[in-house]
Coordinates of C-alpha atoms and ligand atoms in Angstrom, one line a residue:
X1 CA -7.5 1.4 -11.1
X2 CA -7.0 -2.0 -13.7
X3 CA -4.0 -3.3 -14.6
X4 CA -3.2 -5.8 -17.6
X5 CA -1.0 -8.7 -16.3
X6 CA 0.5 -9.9 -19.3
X7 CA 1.7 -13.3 -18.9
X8 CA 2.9 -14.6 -22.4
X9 CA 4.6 -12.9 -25.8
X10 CA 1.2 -13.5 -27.0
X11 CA -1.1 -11.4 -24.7
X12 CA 1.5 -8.7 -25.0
X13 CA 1.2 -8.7 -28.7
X14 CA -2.1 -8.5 -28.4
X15 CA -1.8 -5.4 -26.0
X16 CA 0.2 -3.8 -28.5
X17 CA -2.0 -4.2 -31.0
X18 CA -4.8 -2.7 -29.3
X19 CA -2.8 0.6 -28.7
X20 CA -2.8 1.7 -32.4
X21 CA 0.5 2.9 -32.4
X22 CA 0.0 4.5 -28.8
X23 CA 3.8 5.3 -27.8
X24 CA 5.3 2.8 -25.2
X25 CA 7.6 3.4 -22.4
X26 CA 8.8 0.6 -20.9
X27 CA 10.2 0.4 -17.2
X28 CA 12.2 -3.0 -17.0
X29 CA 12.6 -4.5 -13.4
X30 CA 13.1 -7.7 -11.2
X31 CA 9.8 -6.9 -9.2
X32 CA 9.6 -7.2 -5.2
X33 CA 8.6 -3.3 -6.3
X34 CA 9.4 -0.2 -4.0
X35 CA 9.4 3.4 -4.0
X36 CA 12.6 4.0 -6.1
X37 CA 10.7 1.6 -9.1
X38 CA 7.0 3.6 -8.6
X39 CA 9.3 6.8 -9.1
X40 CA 10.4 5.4 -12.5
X41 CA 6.7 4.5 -13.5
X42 CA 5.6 7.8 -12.4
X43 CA 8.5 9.4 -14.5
X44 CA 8.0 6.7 -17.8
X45 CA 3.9 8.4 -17.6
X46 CA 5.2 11.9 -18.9
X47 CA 7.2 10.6 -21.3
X48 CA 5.1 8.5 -23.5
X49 CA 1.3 7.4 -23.8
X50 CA 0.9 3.7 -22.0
X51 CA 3.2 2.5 -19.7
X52 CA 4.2 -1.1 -19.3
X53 CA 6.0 -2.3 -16.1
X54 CA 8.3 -5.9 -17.1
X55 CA 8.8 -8.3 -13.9
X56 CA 11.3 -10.9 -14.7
X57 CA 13.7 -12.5 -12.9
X58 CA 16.4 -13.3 -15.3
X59 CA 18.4 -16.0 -14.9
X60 CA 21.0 -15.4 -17.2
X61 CA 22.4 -12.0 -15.0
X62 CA 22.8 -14.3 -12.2
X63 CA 26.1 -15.9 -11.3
X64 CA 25.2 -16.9 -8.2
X65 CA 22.5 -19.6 -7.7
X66 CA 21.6 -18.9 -4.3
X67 CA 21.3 -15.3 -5.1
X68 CA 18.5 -15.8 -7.8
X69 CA 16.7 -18.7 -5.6
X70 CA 16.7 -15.8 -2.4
X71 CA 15.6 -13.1 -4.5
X72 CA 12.1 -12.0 -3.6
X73 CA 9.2 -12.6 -5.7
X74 CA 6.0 -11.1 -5.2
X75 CA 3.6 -10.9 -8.6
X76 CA 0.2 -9.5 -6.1
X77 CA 2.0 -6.9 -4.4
X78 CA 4.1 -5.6 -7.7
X79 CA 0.8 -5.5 -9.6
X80 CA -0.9 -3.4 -6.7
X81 CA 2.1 -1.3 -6.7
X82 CA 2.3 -0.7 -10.3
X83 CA -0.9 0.5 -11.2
X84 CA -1.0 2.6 -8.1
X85 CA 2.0 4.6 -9.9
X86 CA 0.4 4.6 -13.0
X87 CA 1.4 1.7 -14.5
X88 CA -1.3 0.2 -17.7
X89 CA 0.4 -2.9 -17.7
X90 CA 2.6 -5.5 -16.4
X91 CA 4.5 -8.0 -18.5
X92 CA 5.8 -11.0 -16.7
X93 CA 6.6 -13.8 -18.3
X94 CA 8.2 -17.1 -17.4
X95 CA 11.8 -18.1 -18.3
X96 CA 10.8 -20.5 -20.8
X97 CA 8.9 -18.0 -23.0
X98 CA 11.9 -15.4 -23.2
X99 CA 14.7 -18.4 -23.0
X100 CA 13.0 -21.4 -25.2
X101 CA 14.4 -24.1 -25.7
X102 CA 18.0 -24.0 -28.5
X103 CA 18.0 -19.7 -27.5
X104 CA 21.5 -19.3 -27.5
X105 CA 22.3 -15.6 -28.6
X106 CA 23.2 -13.5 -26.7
X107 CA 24.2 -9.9 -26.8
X108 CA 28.0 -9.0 -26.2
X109 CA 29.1 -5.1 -24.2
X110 CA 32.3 -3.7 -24.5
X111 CA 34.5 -1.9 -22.2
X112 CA 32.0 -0.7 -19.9
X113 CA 30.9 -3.9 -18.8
X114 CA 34.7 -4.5 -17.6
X115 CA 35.2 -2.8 -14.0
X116 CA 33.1 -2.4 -11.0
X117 CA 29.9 -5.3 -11.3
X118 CA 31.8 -6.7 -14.2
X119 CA 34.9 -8.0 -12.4
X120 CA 33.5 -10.1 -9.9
X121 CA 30.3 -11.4 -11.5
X122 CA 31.0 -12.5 -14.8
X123 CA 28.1 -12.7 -17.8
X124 CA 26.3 -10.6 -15.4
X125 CA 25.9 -7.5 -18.0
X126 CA 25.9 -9.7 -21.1
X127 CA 22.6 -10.9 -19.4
X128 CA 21.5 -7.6 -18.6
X129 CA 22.0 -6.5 -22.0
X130 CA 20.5 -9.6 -23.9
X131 CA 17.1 -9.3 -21.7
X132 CA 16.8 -5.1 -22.1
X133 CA 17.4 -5.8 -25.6
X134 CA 14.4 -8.9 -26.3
X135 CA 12.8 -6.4 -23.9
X136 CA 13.3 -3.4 -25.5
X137 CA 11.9 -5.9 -29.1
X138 CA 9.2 -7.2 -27.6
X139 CA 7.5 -4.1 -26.7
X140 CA 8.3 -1.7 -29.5
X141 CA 8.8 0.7 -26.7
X142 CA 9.2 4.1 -27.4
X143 CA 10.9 4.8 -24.8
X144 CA 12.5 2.9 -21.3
X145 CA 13.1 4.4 -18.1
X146 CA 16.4 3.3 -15.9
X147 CA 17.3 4.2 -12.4
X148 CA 21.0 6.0 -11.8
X149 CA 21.4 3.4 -9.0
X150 CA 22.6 1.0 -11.6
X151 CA 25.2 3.8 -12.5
X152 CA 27.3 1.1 -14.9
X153 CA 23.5 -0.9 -16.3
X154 CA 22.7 2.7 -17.0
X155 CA 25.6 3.5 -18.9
X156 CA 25.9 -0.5 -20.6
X157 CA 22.2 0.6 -22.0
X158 CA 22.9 3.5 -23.4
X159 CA 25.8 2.1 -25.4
X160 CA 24.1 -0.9 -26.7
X161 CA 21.0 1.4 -27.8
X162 CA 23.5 3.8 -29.5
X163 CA 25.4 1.0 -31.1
X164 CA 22.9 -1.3 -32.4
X165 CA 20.6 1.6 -33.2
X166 CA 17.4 0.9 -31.2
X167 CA 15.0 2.7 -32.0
X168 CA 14.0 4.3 -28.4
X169 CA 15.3 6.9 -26.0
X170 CA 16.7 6.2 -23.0
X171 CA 15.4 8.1 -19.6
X172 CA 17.2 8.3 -16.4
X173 CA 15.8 8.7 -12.8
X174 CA 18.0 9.6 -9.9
X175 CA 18.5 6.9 -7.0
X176 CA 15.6 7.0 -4.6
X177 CA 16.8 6.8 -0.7
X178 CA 14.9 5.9 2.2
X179 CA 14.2 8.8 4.5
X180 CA 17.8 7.5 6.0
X181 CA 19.6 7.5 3.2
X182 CA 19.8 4.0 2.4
X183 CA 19.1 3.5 -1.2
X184 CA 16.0 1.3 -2.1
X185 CA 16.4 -2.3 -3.5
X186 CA 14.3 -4.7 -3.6
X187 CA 17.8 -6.4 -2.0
X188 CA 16.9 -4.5 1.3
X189 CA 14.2 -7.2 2.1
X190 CA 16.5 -9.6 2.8
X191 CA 18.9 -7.3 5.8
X192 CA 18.2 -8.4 9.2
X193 CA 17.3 -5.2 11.1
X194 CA 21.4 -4.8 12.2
X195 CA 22.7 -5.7 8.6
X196 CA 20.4 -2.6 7.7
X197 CA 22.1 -0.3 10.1
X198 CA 25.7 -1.4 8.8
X199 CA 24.4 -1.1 5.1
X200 CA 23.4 2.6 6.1
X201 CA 27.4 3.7 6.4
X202 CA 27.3 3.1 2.4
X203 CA 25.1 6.3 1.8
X204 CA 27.0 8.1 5.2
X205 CA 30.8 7.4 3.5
X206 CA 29.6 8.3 0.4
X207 CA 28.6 11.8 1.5
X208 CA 31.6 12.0 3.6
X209 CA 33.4 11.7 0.6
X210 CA 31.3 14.0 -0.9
X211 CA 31.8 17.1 1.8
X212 CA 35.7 16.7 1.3
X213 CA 34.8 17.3 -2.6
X214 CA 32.8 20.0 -1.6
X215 CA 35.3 21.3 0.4
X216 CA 38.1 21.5 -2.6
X217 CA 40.4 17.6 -2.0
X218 CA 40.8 16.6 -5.3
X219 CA 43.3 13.4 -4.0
X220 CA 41.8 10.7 -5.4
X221 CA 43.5 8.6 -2.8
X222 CA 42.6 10.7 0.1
X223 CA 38.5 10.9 -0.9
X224 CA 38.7 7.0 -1.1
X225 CA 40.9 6.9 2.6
X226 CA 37.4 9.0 3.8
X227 CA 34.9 6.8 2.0
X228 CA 37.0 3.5 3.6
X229 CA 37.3 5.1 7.1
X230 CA 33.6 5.7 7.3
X231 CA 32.4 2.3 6.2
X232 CA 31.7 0.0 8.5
X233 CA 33.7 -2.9 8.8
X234 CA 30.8 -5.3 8.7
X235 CA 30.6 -4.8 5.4
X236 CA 32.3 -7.1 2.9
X237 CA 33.4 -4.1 0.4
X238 CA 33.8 -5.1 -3.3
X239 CA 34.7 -1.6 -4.3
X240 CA 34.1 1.6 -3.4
X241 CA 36.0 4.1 -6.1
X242 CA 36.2 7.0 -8.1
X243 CA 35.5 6.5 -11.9
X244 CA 35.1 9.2 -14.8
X245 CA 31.7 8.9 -15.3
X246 CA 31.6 8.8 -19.3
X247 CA 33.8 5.7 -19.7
X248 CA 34.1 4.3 -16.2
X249 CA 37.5 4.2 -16.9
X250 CA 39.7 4.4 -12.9
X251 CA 40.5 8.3 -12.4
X252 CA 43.4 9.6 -12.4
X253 CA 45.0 10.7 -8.9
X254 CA 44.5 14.5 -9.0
X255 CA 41.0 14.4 -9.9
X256 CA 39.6 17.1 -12.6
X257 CA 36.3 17.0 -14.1
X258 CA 32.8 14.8 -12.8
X259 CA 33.5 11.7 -10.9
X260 CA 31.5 9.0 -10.3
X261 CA 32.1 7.3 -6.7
X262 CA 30.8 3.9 -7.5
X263 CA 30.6 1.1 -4.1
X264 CA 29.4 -2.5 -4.0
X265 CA 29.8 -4.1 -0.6
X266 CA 28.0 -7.2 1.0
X267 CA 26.7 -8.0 4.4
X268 CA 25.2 -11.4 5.5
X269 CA 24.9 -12.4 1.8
X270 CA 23.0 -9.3 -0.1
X271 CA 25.0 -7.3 -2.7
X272 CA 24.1 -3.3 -2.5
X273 CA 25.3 -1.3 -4.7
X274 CA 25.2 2.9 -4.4
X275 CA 27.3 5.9 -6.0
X276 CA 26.7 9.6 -6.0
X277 CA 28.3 12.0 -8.4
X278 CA 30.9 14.3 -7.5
X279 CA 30.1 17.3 -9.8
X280 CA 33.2 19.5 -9.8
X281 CA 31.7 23.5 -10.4
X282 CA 35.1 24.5 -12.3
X283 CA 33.4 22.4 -15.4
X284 CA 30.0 23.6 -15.4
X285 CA 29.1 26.4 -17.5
Ligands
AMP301 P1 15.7 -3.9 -10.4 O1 14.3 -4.4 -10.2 O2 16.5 -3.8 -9.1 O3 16.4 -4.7 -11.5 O4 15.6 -2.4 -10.9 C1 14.8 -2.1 -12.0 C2 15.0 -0.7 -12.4 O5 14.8 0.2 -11.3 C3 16.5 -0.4 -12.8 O6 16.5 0.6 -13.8 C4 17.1 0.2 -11.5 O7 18.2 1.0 -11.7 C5 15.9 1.0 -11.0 N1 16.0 1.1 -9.5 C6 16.1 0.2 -8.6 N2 16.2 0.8 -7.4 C7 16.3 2.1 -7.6 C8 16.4 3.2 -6.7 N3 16.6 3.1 -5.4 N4 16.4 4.5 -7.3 C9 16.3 4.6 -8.6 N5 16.1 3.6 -9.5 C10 16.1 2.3 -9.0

């Protein structure tokens, strides 16, 4: 199995060029690779004719320093990784070649970027968006493939693609869990073996909350009381709520329709993130 390691705009020009207008899908990521990223390169294969994996650490998404110096980086691994899964090649550049000197646009969201990640870390999707986009350029993908455990990147994308009218589709993959539950992120390096049995009453509340669904409570308040009550109280929670998922505007308190139960929540320092959707039968066909 060979993989290209593309280090430079250049080398991935020239990659490019060699594929004769061979269709592209790209699967964007921060590295420190798992499972949940292989399952998007093994989804971007079917949908396209060379796959290229991009590792990069973008500054400009982080608002806190020590979060960007702590978050793992490992190039040998992620390569390994990738072209087990299928991968053809990995772009990784270094900050200076995607943020050279005088670059200074950057591109804006709307509403979505608002709530949930948006309130308490600032620029975060305007950072998000600005790399997908030079990304999205770069490559002349075809296609990109996104996980749904980034419920509110997912959504950001979509709208930016829509509104600036990039030429390329964008593919979801549902979250990938450990065999507990937990979802994957390259985040879960850093919990201490306890701080990884806390972080597991994130996936646990969210089902909890899930069975009462199931089970007809349609209270918004009540189905966030269950999520709350089941968390534990190690973790710091940022939010853990019920948002329509089309707009991610808050939900109303009789629920009707899909919801999107969205949660952030910290423990000794790392940010999770998780939702699941509550799919309410009454509006499916
Ligand atoms: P990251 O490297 O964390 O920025 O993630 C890169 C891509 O992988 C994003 O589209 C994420 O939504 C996706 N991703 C990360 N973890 C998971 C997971 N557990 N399940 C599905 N997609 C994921």
């Amino acid at each position: 199995m060979s993989i290209r390691l593309l280090k430079d705009i250049d080398s991935l020009q020239r990659w490019r060029a060699e594929g004769r207008g061979a269709q592209i899908v790209l699967v964007p990521t921060m590295g420190a690779l798992h499972e949940g990223h292989c399952e998007l390169i093994r989804m971007a294969r079917e949908h396209g004719d060379r796959v290229l994996v991009s590792i990069f650490v973008n500054p400009l998404q982080f608002n806190v320093a020590t979060d960007l110096e702590n978050y793992p980086r490992r190039l040998d691994g992620d390569l390994k990784a990738a072209a087990r899964a299928g991968a053809d090649a990995v772009f990784a550049p270094t900050v200076e070649s995607l943020y050279p000197p005088g670059d200074e646009s950057r591109v804006n969201v709307g509403p979505l970027a608002d709530p949930l990640c948006g309130q308490n870390r600032p620029g975060h999707f305007e950072g998000v968006c600005t790399i997908v986009v030079k990304l999205f350029m770069l490559s002349g993908c075809a296609a990109a493939v996104f996980g749904e455990k980034d419920f509110q990147q997912l959504a950001i994308v979509r709208r930016v693609v829509e509104d600036l009218h990039l030429p390329l589709e964008i593919i979801a993959h549902p979250t990938v869990r450990d065999p507990d539950g937990l979802a994957m992120s390259s985040r879960n390096l850093r919990l201490s073996e306890e701080a990884r049995k806390e972080a597991l009453s994130i996936p646990r509340a969210l089902r909890a909350a899930e069975a009462a669904w199931d089970e007809g409570e349609r209270q918004r308040q009540r189905l966030e009381a269950i999520f709350r009550e089941r968390l534990s109280s190690a973790l710091n929670l940022d939010y853990g709520e019920l948002r329509l998922p089309s707009s991610l505007a808050r939900s109303g308190e009789v629920l009707t329709g899909d919801q999107l139960f969205a949660v952030a929540a910290e423990i000794d320092g790392v940010r999770l993130i998780d939702n699941l959707l509550l799919r309410d039968p009454s509006s499916r066909r």
